[in-house]
XYZ file of C-alpha atoms in Angstrom:
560
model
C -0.333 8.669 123.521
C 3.102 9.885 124.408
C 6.019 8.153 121.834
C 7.470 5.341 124.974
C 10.751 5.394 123.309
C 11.501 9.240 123.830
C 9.366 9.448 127.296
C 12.031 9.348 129.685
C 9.551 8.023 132.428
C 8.888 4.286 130.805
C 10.813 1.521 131.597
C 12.220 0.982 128.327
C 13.637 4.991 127.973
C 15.291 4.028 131.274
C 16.918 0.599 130.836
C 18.430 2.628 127.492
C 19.755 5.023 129.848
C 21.622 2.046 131.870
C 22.612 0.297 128.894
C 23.993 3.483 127.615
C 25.646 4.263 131.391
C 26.798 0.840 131.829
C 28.488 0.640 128.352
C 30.738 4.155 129.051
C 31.419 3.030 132.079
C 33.300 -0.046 130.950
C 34.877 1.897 127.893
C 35.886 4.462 130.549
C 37.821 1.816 132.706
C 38.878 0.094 129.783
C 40.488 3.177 128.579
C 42.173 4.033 131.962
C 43.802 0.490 131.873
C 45.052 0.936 128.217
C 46.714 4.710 128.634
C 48.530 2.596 131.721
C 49.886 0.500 129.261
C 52.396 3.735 128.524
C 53.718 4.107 131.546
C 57.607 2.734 132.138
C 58.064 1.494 128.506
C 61.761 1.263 128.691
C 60.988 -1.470 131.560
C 61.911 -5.507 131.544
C 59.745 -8.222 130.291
C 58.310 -8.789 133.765
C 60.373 -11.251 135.630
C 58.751 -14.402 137.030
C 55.825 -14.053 134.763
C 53.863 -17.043 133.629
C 55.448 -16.700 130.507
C 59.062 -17.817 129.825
C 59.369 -16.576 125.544
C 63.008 -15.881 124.004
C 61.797 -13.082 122.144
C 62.362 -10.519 124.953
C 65.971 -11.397 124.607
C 65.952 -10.581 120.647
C 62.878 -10.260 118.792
C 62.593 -6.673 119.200
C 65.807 -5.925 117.506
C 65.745 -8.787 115.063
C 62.653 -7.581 113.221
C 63.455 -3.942 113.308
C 66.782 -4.136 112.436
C 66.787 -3.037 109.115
C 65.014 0.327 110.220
C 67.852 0.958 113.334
C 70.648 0.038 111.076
C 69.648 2.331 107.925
C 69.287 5.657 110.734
C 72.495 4.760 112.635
C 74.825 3.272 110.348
C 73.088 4.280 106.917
C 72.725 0.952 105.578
C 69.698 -1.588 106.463
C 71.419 -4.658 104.595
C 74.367 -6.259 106.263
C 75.648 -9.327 103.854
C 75.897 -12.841 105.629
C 73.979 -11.093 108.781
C 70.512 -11.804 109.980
C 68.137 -9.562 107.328
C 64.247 -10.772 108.213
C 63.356 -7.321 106.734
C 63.909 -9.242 103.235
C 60.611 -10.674 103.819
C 58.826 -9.349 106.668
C 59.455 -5.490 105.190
C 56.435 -3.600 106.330
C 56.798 -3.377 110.393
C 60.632 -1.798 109.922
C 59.575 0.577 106.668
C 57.110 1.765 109.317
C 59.738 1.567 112.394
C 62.083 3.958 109.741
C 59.685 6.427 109.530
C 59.383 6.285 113.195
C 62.718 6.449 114.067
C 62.918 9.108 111.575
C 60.988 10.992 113.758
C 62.028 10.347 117.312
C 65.591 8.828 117.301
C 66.076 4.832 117.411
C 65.150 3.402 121.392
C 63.576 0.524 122.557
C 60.594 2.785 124.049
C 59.781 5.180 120.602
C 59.467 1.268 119.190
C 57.154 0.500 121.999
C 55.144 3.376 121.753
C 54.372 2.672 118.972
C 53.495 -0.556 119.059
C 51.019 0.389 121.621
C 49.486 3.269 119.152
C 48.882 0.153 116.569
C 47.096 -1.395 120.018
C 44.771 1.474 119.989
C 44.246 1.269 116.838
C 43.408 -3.009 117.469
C 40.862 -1.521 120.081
C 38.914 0.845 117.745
C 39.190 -1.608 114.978
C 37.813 -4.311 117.468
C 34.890 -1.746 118.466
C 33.384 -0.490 115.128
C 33.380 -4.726 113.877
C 31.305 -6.085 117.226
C 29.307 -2.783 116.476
C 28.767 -3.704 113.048
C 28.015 -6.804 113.993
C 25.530 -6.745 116.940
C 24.045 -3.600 116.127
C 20.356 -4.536 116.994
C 17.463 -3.547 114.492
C 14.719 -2.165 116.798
C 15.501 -0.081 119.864
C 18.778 1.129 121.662
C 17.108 -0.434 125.076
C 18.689 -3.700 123.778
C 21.761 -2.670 122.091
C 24.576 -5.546 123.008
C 27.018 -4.836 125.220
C 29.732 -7.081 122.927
C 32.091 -4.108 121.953
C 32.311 -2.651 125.259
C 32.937 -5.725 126.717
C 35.463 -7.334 124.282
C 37.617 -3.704 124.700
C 37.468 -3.956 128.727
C 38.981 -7.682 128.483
C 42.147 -6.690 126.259
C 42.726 -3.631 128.050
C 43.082 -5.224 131.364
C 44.447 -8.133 130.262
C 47.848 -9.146 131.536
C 48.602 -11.628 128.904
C 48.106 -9.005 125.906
C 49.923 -5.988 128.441
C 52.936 -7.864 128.542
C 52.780 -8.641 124.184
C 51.736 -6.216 123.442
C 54.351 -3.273 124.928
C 56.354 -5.338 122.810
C 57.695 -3.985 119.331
C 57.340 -7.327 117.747
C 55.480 -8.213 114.785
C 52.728 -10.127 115.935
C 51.034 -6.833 116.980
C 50.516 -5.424 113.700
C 49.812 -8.408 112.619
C 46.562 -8.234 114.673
C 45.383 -4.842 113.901
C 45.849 -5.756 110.229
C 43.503 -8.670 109.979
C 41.014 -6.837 112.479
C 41.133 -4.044 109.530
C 40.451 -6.700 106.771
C 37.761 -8.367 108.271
C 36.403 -4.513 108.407
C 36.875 -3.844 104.982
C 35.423 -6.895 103.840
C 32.272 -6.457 106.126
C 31.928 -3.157 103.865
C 32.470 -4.655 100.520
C 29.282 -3.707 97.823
C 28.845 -3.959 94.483
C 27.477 -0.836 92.579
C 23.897 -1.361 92.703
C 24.306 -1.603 97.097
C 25.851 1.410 96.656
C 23.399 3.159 94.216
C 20.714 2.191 96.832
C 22.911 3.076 100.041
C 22.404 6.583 99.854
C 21.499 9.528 97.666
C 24.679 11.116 97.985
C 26.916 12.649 95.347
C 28.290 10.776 92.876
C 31.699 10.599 93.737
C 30.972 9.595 97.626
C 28.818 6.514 96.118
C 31.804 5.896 94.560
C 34.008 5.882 97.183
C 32.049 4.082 99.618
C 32.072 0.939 96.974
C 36.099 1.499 95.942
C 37.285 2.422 99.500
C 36.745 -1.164 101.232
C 37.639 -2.846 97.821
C 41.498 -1.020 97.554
C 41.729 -1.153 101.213
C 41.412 -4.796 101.497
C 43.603 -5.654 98.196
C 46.719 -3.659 100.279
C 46.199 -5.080 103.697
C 46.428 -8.939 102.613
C 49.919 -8.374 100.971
C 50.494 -6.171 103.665
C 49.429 -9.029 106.151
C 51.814 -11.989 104.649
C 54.320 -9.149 104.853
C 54.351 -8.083 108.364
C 54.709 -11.906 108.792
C 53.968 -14.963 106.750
C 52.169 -16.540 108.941
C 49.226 -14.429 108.167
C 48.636 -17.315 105.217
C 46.675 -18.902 108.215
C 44.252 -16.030 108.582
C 42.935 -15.648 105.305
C 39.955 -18.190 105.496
C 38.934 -15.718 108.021
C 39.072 -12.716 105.939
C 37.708 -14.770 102.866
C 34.446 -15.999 104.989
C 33.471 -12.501 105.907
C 33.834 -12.069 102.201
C 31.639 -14.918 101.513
C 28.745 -13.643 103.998
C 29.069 -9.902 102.760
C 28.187 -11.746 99.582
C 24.971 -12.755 100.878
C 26.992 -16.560 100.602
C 26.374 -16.286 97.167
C 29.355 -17.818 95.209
C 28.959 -15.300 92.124
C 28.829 -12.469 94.172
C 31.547 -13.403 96.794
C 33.876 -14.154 93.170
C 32.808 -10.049 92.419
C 33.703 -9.164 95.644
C 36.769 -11.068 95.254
C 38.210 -10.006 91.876
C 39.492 -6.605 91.991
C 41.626 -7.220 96.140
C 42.844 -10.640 94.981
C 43.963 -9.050 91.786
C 45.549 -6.472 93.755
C 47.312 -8.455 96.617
C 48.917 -10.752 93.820
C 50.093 -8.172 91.666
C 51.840 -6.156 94.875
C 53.154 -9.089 96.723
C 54.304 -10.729 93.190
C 55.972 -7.332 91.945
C 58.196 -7.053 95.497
C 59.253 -10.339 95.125
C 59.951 -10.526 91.444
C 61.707 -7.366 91.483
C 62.955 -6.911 95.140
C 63.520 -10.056 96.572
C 64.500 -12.827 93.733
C 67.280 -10.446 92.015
C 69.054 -9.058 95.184
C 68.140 -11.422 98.391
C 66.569 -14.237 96.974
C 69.469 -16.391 99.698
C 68.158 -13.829 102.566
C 64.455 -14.648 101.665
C 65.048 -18.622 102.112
C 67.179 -18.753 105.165
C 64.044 -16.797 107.088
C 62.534 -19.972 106.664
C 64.659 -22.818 106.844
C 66.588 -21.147 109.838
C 63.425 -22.655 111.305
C 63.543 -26.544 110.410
C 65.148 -27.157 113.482
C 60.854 -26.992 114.855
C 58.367 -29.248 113.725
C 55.012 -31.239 114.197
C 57.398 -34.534 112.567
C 59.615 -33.950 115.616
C 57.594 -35.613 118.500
C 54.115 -37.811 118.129
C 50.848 -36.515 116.546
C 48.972 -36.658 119.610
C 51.590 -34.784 121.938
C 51.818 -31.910 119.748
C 48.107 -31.166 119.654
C 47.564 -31.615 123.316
C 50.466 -29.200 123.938
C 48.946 -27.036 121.128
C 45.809 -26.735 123.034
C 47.058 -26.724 126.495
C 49.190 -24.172 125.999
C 46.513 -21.843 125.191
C 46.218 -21.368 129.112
C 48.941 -18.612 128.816
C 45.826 -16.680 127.884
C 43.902 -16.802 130.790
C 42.935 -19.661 133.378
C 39.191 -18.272 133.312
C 38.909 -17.210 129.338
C 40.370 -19.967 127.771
C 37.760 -22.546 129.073
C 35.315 -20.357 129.054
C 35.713 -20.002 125.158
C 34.776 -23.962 124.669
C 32.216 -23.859 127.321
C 29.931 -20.725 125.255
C 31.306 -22.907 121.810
C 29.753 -26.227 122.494
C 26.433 -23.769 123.874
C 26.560 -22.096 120.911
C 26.080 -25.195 119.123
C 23.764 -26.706 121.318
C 21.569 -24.005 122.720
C 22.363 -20.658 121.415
C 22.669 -21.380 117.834
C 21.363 -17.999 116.575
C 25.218 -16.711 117.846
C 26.421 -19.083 115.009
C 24.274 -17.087 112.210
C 26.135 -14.222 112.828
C 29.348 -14.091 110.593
C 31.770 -12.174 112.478
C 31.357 -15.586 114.425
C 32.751 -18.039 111.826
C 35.357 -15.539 111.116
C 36.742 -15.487 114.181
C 36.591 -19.117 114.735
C 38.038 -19.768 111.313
C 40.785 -17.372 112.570
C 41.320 -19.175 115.692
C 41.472 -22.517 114.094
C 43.858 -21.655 111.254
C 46.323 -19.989 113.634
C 46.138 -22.884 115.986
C 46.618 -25.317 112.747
C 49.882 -23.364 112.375
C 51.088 -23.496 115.944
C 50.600 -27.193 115.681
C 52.548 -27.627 112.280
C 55.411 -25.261 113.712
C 55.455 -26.929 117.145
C 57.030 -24.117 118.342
C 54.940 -22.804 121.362
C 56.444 -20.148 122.075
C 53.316 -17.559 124.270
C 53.838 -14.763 121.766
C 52.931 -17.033 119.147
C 49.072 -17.286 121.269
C 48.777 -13.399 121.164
C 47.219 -13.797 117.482
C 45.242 -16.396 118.937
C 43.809 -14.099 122.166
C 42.198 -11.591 120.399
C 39.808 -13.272 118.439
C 39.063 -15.983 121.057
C 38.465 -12.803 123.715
C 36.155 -11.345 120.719
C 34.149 -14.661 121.090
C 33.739 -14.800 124.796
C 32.533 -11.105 124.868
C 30.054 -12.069 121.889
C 29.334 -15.497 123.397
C 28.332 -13.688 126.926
C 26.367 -10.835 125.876
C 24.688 -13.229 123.503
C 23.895 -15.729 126.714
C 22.300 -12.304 128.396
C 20.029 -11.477 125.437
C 19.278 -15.283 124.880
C 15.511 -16.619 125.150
C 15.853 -19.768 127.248
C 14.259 -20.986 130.561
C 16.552 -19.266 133.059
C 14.950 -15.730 134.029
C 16.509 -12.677 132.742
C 17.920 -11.651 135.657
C 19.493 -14.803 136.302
C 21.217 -14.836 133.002
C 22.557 -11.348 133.796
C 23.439 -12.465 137.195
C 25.574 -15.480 135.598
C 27.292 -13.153 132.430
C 28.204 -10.600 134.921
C 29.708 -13.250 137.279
C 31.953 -14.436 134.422
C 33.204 -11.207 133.523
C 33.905 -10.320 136.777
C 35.944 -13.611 137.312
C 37.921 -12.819 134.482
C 38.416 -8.573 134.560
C 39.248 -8.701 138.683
C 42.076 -11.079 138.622
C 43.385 -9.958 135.250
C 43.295 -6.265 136.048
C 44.973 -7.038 139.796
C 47.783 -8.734 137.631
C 48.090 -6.438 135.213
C 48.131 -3.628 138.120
C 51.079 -5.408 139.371
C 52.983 -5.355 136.577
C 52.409 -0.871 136.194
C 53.435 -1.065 139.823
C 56.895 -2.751 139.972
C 59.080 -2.190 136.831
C 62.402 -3.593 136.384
C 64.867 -2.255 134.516
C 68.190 -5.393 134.658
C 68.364 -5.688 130.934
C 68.155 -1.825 129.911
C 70.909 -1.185 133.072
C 72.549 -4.543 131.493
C 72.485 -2.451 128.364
C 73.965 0.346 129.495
C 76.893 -0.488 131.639
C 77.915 -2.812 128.470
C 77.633 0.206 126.066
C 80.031 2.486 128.207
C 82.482 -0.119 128.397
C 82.752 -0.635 125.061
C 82.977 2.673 124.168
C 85.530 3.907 126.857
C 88.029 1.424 125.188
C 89.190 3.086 121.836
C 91.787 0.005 120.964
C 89.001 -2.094 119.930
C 86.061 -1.807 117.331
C 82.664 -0.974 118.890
C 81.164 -4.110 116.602
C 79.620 -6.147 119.108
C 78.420 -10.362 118.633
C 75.760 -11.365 120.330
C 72.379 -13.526 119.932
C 70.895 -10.591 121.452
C 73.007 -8.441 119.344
C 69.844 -6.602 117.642
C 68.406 -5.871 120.732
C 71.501 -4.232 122.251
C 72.053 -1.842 119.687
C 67.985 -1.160 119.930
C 69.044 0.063 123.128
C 72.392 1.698 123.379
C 72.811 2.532 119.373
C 76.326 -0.458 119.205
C 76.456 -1.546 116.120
C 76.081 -5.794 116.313
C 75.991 -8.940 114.427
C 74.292 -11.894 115.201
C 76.132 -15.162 116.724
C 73.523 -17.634 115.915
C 71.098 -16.648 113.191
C 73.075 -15.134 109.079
C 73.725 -16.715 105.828
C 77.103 -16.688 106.044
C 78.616 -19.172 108.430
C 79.809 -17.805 112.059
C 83.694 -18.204 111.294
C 83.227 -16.670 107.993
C 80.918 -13.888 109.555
C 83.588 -13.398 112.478
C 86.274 -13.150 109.911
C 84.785 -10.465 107.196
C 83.174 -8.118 110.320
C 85.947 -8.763 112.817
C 83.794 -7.713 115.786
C 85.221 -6.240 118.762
C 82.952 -7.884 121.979
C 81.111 -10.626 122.699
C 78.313 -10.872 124.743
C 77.249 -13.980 125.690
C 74.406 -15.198 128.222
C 75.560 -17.654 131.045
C 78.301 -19.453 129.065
C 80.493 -19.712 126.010
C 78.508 -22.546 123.503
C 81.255 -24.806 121.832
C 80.345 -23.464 118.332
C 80.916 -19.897 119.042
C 84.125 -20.983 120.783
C 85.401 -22.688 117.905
C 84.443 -19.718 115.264
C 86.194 -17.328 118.132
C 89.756 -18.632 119.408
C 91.181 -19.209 115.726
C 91.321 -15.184 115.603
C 90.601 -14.152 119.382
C 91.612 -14.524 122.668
C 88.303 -13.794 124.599
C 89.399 -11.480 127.875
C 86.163 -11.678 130.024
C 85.394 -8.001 131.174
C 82.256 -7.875 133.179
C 78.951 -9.538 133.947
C 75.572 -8.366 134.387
C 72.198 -9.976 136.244
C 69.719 -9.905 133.888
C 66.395 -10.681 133.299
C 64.984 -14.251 134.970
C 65.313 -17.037 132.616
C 67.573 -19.745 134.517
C 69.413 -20.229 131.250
C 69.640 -16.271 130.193
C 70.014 -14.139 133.461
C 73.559 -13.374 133.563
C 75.035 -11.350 130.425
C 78.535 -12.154 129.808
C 81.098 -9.335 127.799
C 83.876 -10.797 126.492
C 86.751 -8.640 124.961
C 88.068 -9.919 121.533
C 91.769 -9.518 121.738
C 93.401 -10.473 118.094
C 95.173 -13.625 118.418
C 99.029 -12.715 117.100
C 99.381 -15.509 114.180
C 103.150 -15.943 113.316
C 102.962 -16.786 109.591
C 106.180 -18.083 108.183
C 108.188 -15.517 106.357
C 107.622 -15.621 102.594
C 110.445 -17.913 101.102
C 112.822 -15.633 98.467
C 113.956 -17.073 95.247
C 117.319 -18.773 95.276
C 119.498 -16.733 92.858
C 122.354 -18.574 91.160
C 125.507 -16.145 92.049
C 126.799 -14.805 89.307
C 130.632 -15.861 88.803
C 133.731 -13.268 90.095
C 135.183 -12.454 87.224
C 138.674 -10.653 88.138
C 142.191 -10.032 86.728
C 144.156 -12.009 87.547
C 146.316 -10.449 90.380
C 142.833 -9.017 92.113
C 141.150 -12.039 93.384
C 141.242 -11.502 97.697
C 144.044 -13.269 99.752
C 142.645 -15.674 102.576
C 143.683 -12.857 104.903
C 141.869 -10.428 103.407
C 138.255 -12.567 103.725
C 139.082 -13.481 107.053
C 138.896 -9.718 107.969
């Protein structure tokens, strides 16, 4: 009898073939949607988005600052400015060997923030394929990976993030890799009985996922501190590697938590604590002014939760509708561990949102992936599932959800490739050449969104709001040149200003769509002439005439 799985006439050799067809097909359109993602990278945030976030006015700069200002200016540490690089290091040592490369601009930055995206996408691939890899034919391999890559690729939420060079990219990719390294964890005997190959590939294959995983946790909590929140994650998959066996999880464990605390400890012991120890603590209390204490328990959760709409109007529900089935009728999903990773992952991050109470939508990016990971699980696990409704109906319903949530999503996300604006790069501009066709004044501009201007146009800058020295102190030791402010002149900047300046408003430029940041204001810092009283000379006793007599001067004679 002819082997059914290689006859290409049975009806199982043939479904493989559709599976197979099917899956390429969304990887193809998934991959079409991501190269898109290149296209007009020195464009806008996209005005009169569903998402209103300050950090398109200044993140960008902010936490790649100390990479633009060691390539422009030659130093990366400006005292009493804004340094985050003194504790989130690792996205602008990786921005300085970008700009190393290519120059300093806002869309080498963003390039490569999209490369770590692609990286995200393979990362998110070979886990769900790890993961769902079915044990008898290919007829019934899941459709999970395929699917999961389709719904960040066309997703306008994660298009807008993540053309962004902020850190909560990287951040992503970097957990995605440690949950991949600790799905490959094994102790020597697993890899003894892995493989016959040489020795030294045995070898490798147990040390690789071991050293891997010991540098991306330090590298995690410092490419931004909130990563703390993801580590029950990465510790779970640890766990189930383990077999959930405690002894063997605490082998597994050993040699990358031995690792991560002796790197992390040595750069703050002998970077941070003797040099910026004051630059390490502002990062975090220049942050107090947020807080779950600030407003009642019960608001900040249901804003915590609400919130999480930014991601999608169809996924987001969707995610607790295939949860509460996965507890009630698909509970197999739940025995598969990438699935309590990913919730664990979800929950911590959402247990930090809550504590910061600062919902800001970039702050839900590290929240999207893994909850977009869980509805393409949670659906192709609904398709496969043994239940009362037909096959084809279940296919017929999965389908329809995807469909609901890739048409509208890719439409938006179409709309945003077809209309790019360009107000804050033009904004950008027009403010660098005036300040460098005046040559009576220093090019050292202040701004909030200082960082982001000299991203752009290569100005040096200082920051108005954000340093550990205080503003009039700051304003007196850099004696900036401009000002650019957005809207209107704030009383404190005012006050740290006119005691040296007289601010000489030179032009104005529409930017951007936030009602209280769409007009950028440049001021001209003219030095304030300070008459200081004349330094009082000692009073000299005069020294007595001592004359013949016959030679003091008649009256006449002093008269004249």
């Amino acid at each position: 009898m002819a082997d059914t799985a290689t006859n290409p006439r049975t009806p199982e050799s043939r479904r493989a073939s559709w599976s197979g067809a099917l899956r390429w097909l969304l990887l193809a359109v998934a991959a079409v949607f991501f190269a898109l993602h290149f296209l007009h990278l020195g464009a806008d945030f996209p005005n009169h988005s569903p998402w209103t976030d300050w950090s398109k006015y200044t993140d960008e700069g902010w936490y790649g600052d100390a990479a633009i200002r060691q390539v422009l200016f030659g130093h990366w540490y400006w005292k009493g400015d804004f340094n985050p690089a003194v504790a989130l290091p690792v996205w602008p040592a990786l921005e300085f060997l970008l700009f190393r490369l290519t120059g300093v601009s806002a869309v080498a930055a963003r390039g490569f923030t999209l490369c770590i995206f692609g990286v995200t996408l393979l990362a998110v691939s070979l886990l769900l394929e790890r993961h769902t890899r079915p044990a008898n034919s290919f007829s019934s391999r899941p459709f999970a990976a395929a699917l999961a890559v389709l719904l960040l690729s066309t997703s306008p939420f994660l298009y807008v993030f993540e053309r962004m060079a902020i850190l909560e990219p990287l951040l992503i990719c970097l957990t995605l890799l440690a949950l991949l390294a600790a799905s490959h964890l094994q102790t020597s005997s697993s890899a003894r009985s892995a493989g016959r190959g040489p020795a030294f590939l045995r070898l490798s294959r147990r040390l690789l996922p071991t050293l891997a995983l010991g540098f991306l946790l330090p590298a995690m909590v410092l490419t931004k501190t909130t990563a703390i929140a993801l580590f029950p994650a990465v510790f779970y998959m640890v766990w189930a590697r383990a077999g959930y066996r405690i002894r063997t999880a605490l082998r597994f464990s050993v040699v990358p938590a031995t690792m991560a605390a002796i790197l992390w400890t040595g750069y703050y012991a002998f970077a941070v604590h003797p040099h910026f120890l004051v630059d390490y603590k502002y990062l975090f209390s220049a942050n107090a002014y947020t807080g779950i204490e600030l407003e009642p328990f019960a608001t900040v959760i249901l804003n915590t939760v609400s919130d999480g709409m930014w991601m999608g109007h169809i996924l987001y529900p969707l995610f607790f509708l295939l949860f509460v089935l996965a507890l009630f009728w698909l509970p197999r999903l739940l025995l598969n561990p990438l699935v309590p990773a990913l919730l664990l992952w979800t929950m911590g991050y959402f247990a930090f949102l809550g504590y910061h109470n600062n919902l800001q939508p970039r702050y839900y990016l590290v929240v999207a992936v893994p909850i977009t990971l869980l509805v393409a699980l949670g659906l192709d696990a609904f398709r496969e599932a043994e239940t009362p409704l037909a096959s084809v109906a279940r296919t017929a319903i999965a389908t329809s959800a995807v469909l609901a949530i890739v048409l509208p999503d890719a439409v938006k996300t179409l709309d945003f490739v077809r209309n790019p604006e360009y107000t804050f790069r033009t904004a950008a501009r027009q403010l660098r050449d005036i300040v460098l066709a005046d040559k009576t004044h220093p090019n050292l501009v202040l701004s909030i969104s200082g960082s982001d201007l000299t991203l752009m146009t290569g100005l040096p800058s200082i920051d108005d709001d954000f340093g550990t020295m205080e503003l009039p102190d700051r304003v007196k030791a850099y004696k900036p040149g401009w000002y650019a402010a957005w809207n209107q002149l704030d009383d404190d900047k005012m006050d740290a200003l006119t005691p040296l300046y007289h601010l000489e408003r030179v032009a104005a430029f529409p930017a951007m769509d936030d009602p209280d940041r769409n007009l950028l204001i440049l001021y001209r810092l003219d030095p304030t002439l300070v008459t200081e009283p004349l330094p009082r000379k000692k009073r000299r006793t005069p020294k007595p005439l001592v004359t013949k007599l016959g030679q003091q001067p008649t009256t006449q004679q002093l008269v004249h």
